[in-house]
XYZ file of C-alpha atoms in Angstrom:
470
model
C 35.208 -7.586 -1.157
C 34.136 -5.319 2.038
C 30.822 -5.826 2.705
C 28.606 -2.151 3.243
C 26.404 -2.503 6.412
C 24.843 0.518 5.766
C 24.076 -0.488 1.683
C 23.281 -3.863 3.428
C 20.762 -2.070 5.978
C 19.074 -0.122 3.484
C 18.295 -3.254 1.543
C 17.043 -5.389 3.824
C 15.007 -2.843 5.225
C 13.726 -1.910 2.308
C 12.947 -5.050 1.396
C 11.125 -6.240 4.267
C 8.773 -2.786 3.887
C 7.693 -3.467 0.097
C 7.110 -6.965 1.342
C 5.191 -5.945 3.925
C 3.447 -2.840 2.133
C 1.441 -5.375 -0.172
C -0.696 -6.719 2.277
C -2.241 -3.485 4.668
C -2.098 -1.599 1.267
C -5.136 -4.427 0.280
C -7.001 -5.072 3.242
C -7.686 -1.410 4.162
C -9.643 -1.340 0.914
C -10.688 -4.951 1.408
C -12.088 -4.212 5.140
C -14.060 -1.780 4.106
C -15.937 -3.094 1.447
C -16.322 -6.423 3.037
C -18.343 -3.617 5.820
C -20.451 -2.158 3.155
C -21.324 -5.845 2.039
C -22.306 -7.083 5.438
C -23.999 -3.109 4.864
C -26.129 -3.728 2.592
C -27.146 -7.317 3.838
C -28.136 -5.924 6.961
C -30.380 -3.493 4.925
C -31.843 -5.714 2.207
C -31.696 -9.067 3.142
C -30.337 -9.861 -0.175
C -28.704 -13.291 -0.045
C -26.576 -12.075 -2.728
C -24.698 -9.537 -0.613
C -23.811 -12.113 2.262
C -22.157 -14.077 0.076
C -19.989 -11.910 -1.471
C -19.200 -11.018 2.435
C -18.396 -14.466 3.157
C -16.305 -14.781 0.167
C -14.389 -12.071 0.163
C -13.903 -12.273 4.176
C -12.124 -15.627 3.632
C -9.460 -13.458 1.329
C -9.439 -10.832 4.431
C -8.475 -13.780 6.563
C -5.233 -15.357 4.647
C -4.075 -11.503 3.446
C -4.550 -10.301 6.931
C -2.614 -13.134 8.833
C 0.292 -12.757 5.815
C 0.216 -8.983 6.498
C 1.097 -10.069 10.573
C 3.605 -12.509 10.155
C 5.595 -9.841 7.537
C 5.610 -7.180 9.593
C 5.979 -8.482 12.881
C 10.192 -8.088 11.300
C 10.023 -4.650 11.182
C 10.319 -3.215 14.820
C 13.140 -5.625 15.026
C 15.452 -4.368 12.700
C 14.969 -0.819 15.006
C 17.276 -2.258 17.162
C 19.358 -4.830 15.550
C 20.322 -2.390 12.126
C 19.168 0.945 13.198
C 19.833 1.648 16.398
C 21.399 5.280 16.431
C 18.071 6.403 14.845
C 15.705 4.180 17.228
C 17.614 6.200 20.535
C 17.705 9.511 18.765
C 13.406 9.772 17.975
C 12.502 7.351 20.548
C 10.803 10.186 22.605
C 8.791 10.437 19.544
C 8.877 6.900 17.363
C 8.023 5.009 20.513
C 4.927 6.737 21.507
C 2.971 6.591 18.211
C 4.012 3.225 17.321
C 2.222 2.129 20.483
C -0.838 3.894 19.924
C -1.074 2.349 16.582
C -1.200 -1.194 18.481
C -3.323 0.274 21.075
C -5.893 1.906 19.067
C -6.010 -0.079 15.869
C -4.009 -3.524 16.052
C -5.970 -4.582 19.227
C -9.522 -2.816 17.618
C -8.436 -4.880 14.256
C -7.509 -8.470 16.182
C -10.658 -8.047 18.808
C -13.133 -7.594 16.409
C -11.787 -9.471 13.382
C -12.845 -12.602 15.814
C -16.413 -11.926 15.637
C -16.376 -11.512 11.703
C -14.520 -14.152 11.413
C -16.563 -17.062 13.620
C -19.550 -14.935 14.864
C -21.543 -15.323 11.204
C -25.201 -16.722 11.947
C -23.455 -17.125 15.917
C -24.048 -13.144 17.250
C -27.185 -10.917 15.717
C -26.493 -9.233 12.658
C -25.899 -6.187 14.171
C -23.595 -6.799 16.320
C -22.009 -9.094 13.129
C -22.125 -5.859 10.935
C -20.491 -3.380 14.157
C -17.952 -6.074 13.987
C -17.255 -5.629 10.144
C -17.206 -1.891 11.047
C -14.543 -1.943 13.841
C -12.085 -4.107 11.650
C -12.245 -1.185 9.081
C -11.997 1.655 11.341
C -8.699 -0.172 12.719
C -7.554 -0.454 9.315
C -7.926 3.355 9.100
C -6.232 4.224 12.741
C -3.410 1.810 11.985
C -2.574 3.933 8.489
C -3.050 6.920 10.315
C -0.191 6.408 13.207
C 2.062 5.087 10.495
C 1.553 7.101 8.045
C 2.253 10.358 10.903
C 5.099 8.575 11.742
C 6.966 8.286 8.654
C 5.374 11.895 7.339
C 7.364 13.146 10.477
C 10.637 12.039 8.812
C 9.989 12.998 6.068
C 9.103 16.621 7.235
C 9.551 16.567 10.899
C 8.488 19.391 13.148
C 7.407 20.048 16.650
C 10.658 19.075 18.249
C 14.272 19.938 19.479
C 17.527 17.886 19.459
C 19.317 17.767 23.233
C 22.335 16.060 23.257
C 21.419 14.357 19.916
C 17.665 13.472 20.943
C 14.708 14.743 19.526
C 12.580 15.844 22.298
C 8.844 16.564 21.136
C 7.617 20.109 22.118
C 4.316 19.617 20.516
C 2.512 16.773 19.453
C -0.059 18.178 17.749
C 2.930 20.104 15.172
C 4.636 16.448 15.151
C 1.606 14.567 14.462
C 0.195 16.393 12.192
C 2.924 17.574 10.033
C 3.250 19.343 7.031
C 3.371 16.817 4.734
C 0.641 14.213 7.055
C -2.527 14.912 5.361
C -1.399 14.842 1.910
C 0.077 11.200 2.571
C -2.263 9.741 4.697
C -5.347 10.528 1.454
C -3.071 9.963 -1.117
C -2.075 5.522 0.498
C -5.920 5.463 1.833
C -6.875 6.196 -2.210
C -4.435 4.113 -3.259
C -5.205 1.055 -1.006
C -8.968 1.740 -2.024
C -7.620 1.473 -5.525
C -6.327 -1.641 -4.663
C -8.851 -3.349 -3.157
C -10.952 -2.074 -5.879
C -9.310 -3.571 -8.978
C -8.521 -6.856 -7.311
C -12.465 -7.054 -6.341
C -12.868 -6.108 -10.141
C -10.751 -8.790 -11.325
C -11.510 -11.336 -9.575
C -15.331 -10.850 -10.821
C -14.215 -10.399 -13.993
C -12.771 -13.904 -13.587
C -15.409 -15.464 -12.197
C -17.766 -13.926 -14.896
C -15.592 -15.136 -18.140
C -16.221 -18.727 -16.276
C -20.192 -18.429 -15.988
C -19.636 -18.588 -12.146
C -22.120 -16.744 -9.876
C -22.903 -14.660 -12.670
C -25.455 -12.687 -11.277
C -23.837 -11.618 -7.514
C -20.438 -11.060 -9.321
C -22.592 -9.010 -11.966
C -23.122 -6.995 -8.679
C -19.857 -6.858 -7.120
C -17.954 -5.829 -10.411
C -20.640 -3.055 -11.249
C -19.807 -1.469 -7.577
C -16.177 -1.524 -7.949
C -16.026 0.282 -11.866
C -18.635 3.407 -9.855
C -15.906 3.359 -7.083
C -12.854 3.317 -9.499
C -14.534 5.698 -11.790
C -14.727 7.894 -9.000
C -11.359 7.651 -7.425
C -9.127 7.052 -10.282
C -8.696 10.488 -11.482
C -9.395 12.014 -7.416
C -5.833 10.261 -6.941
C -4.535 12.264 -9.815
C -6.115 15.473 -7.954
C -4.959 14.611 -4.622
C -1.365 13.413 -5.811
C -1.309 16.775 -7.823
C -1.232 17.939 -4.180
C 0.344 15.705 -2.767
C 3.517 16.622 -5.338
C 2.799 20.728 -4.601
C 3.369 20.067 -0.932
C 6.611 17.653 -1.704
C 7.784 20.715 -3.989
C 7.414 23.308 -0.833
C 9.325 20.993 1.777
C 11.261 18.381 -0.133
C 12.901 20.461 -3.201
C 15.541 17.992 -3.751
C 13.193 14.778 -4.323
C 11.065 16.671 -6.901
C 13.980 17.322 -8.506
C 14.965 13.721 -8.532
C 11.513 13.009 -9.448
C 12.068 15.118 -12.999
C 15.664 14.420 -13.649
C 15.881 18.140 -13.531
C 19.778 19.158 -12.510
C 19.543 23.397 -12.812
C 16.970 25.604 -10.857
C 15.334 26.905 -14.130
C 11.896 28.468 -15.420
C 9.647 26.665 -18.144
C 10.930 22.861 -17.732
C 10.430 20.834 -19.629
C 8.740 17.801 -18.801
C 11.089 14.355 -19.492
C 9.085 11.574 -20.784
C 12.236 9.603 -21.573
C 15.805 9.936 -19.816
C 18.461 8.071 -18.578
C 19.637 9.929 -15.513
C 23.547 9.937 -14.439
C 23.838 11.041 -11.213
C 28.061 10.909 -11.895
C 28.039 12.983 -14.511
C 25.354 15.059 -13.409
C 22.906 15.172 -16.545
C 20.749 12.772 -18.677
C 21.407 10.962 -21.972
C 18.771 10.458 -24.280
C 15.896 12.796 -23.470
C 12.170 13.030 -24.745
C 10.672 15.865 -23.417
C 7.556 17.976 -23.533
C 8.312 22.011 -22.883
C 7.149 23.676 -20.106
C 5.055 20.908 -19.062
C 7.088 19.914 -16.449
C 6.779 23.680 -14.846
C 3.101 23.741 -15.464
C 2.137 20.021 -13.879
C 4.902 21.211 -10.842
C 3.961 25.034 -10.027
C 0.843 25.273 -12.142
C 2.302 28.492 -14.201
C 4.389 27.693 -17.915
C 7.126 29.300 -16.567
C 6.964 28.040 -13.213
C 10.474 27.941 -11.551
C 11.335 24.687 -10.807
C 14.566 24.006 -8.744
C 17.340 21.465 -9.728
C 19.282 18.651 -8.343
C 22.678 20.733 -8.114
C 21.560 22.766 -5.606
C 22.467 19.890 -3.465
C 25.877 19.249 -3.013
C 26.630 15.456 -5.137
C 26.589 13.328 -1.244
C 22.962 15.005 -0.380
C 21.661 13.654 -3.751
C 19.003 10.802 -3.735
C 19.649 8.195 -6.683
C 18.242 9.506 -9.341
C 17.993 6.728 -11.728
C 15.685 5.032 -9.237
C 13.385 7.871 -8.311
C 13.054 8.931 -11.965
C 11.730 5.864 -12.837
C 9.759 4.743 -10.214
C 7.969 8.031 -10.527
C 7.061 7.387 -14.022
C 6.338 3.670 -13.480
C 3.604 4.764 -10.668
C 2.395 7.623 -13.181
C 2.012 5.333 -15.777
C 0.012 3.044 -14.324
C -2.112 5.651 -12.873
C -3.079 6.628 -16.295
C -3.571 2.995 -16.941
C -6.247 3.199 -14.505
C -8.293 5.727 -15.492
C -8.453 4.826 -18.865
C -9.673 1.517 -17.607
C -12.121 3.083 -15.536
C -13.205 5.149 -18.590
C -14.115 2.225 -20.584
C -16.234 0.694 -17.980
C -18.487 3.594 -17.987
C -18.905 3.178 -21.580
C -19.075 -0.486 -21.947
C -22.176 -0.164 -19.515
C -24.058 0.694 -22.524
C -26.078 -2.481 -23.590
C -24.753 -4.221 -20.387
C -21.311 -5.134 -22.641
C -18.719 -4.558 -19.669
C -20.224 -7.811 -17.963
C -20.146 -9.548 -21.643
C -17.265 -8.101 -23.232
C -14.334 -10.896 -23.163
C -11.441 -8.567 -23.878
C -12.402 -5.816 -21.187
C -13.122 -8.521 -18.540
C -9.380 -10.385 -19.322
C -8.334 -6.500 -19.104
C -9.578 -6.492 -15.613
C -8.056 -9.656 -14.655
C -4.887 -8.678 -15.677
C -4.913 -5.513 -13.590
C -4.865 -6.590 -10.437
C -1.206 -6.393 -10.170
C -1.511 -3.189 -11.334
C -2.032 -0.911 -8.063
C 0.189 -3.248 -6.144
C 2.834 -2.344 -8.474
C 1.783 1.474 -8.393
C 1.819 1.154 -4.687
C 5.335 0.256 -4.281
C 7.172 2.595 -6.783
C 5.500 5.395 -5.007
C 6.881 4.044 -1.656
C 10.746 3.616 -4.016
C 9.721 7.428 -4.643
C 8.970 8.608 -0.891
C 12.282 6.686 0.368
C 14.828 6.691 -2.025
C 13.817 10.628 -3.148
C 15.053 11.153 1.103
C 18.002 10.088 0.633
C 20.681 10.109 2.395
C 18.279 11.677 5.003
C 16.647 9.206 7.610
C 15.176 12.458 9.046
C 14.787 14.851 6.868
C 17.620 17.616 7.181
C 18.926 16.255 10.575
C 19.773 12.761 10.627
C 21.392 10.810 7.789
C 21.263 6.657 7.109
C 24.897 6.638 7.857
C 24.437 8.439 11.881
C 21.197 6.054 12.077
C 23.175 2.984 11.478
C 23.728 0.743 14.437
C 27.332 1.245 15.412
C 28.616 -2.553 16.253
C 26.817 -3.699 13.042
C 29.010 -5.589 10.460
C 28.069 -6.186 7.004
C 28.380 -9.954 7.543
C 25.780 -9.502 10.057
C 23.586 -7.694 8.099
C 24.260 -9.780 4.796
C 23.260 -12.932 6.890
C 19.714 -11.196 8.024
C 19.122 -10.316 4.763
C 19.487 -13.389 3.697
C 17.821 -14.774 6.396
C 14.682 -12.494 5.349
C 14.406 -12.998 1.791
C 14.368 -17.195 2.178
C 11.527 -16.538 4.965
C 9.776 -14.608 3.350
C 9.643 -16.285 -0.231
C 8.253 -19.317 1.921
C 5.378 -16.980 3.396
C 4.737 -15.381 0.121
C 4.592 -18.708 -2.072
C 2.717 -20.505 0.223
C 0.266 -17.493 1.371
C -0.397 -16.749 -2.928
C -0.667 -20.511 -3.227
C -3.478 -20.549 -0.729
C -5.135 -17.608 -1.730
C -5.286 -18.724 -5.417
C -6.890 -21.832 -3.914
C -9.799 -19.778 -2.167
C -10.205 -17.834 -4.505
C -10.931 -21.079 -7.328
C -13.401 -22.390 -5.033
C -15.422 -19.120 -5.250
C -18.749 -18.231 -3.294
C -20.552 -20.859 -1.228
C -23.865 -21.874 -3.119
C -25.974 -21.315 0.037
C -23.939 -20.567 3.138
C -26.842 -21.369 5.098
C -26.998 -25.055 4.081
C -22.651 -25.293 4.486
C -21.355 -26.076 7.436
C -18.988 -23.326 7.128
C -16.418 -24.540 10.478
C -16.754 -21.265 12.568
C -18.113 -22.359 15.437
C -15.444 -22.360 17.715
C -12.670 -19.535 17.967
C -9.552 -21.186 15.409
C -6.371 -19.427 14.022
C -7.156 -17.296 11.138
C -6.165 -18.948 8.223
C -8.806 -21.643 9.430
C -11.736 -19.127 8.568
C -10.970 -19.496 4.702
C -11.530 -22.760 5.192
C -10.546 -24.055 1.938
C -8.442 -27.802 1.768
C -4.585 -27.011 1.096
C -3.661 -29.539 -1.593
C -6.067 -31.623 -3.856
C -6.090 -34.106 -1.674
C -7.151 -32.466 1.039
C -9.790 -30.735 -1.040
C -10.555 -34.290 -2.353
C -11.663 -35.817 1.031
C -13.903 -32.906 1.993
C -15.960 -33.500 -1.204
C -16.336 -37.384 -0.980
């Protein structure tokens, strides 16, 4: 069997991105409210909020130095699998990839040092500017990716010369059509993130009697911030999906299974989409709904997958059900949310055993929300690596082979199931040995600059984590 370098390439790319996506999708959240924590210490002096700052800083620390080592991979594969496409938009790719090390990685790395070993070491100001700096980088780091890959999706502000983009204004390029839209909708969803894993983790630690009154604390902020942003992310994806209609016809399309340009569509709650035979099997639909949620008008025209010739498809299959997958879980959400504003009543969502397991067992929930909206945003391009100009096929590195690329993938996957086991296996440990009773009475090991994984400084096998009791 011939092995497909370009199949191959796809793969392994998009592999190493929803590997990768995991980790900056949770500490933008996490960086900020670690900042609000150190916040509100500054302000009150309530012991209560430092530790919660410590704690949750120690999870910053492993998910932080897992996020580096993942997607250190990625520029790589620029050259070594995609190196048509890495020539053509260098005069564009190159620049704002080195601003976002410039103006956020270095911001991020610089100040994470101080949060990390300057507690009780540097005045509490300077402690909480630190906290602030490491979220602000977490912002400017989204923002330059987030512009880059919004340019190929809609890219503007350019013209090709001899088969190279060649930017004629940065300002159209950066912020392009479809930036804004995509930058609010991942900086909701990664405060979604960090705001059901904060949830569920105090929802573990309260069903166990641990730190009951500081996790009382930390749960009660997260259900006001989820109450609050759960249904804005159905508002600002609402947008988000009006702007993807207006530039990107073809992926709403795939999005809704929906093959003719028609008027009052119905919307598909089941389908199995064949992208051979060009129609569904087994629908369940809603009518008009489709046309309503899509144009906001019953009879809304909404266009269909065959105006696309059959090779400038994307796969439908996938995007259909990604789509509803992410949707699904939205709603999941909110109606979580929901019940936590009326479980407050008589204190019961601190008390209530089945809402607090609920929480718990959300926390994979955005993570998994987070990545079948990236399946959406990629695979609904397809075959485009820039959108109307350059497909996956003319981006392809020419001299690749697909032994090559099969052996990289490989290569990949075994690395990074070692970096994901071990990381989760770590982080499952901090996060079992909770908050520090009194953090001024702990020798907490930060008094001299160590990697980062050192700042969680929890034992890595029983063991270990025997000794440093006796």
């Amino acid at each position: 069997m011939e092995l497909d370098p370009l199949l191959l390439s796809r793969l392994q790319f998009a592999f190493v991105v929803l590997f990768h996506a995991i980790f900056p999708v949770f500490t933008i959240g996490l960086a900020s409210y670690i900042a609000l924590l150190h916040g509100l210490f500054y302000k009150t002096k309530n012991p209560a909020w430092d530790r919660l700052a410590l704690f949750w800083t120690k999870v910053f620390a492993v998910v932080f130095g897992m996020g580096v080592v993942s997607g250190i991979v990625m520029s790589f594969q620029f050259g070594t699998n995609w190196s048509n496409f890495a020539q053509a938009t260098s005069n564009f790719m190159g620049p704002v990839l080195s601003y976002e090390v410039l103006t956020a990685f270095f911001l991020e790395a610089g100040f994470l040092g101080v949060l990390l070993f300057g507690r009780h070491k540097v005045p509490e100001g300077a402690h909480l500017f630190a906290a602030l700096m490491v979220a602000l980088g977490t912002f400017i780091s989204a923002f330059w990716i987030l512009s880059a890959n919004s340019w190929m999706q809609t890219p503007v502000g350019y013209e090709l010369v001899d088969g190279r983009f060649h930017i004629t204004s940065w300002t159209d390029a950066i912020f392009n059509p479809s930036f804004r839209y995509r930058f609010a909708h991942m900086v909701m969803a990664s405060f979604l993130t960090g705001g059901f894993v904060v949830a569920g983790v105090s929802a573990w630690f309260l069903l166990r009697k641990r730190d009951v009154p500081a996790n009382k604390k930390a749960l009660s902020m997260c259900l006001w911030l989820l109450l609050i942003l759960t249904p804005a992310q159905a508002v600002v994806g609402d947008f988000h999906g009006l702007n993807t209609l207006e530039h990107q016809p073809t992926k709403v399309a795939a999005m809704e299974a929906n093959w003719e340009t028609d008027s009052g569509v119905p919307l598909l709650l089941f389908a199995l989409p064949d992208g051979d035979a060009q129609t569904n099997h087994w629908e369940v639909s809603i009518p008009r709904l489709a046309s309503l949620i899509l144009t906001h008008d019953l009879d809304g025209t909404v266009p269909g997958l065959k105006e696309a010739p059959a090779d400038e498809q994307p796969p439908v299959f996938i995007v259909f059900w990604s789509f509803r997958i992410m949707v699904g879980l939205g709603l999941a959400m909110i109606a979580v949310a929901l019940a936590g504003l009326v479980l407050r009543r008589g204190g019961r969502v601190y008390s209530q055993p089945l809402y607090l397991k609920t929480l718990v067992g959300m926390i994979g929930a955005p993570f998994v929300a987070v990545l079948a909206g990236w399946v959406v945003t990629e695979s609904g391009r397809a075959p485009w690596l820039v959108q109307g100009v350059m497909t996956h096929a003319e981006g392809l590195t020419p001299s690749l082979t697909g032994a090559m690329a099969l052996f990289s993938l490989i290569g990949y996957m075994a690395v990074y199931a070692v970096v994901f086991l071990v990381g989760i296996y770590y982080l499952t440990r901090v996060v079992k040995n909770g908050m520090l009773p009194d953090p001024d009475e702990v020798d907490d090991g930060m008094g001299s600059a160590k990697r980062p994984f050192s700042a969680a400084h929890t034992p890595f096998d029983d063991h270990d984590l025997q000794g440093a009791k006796s």
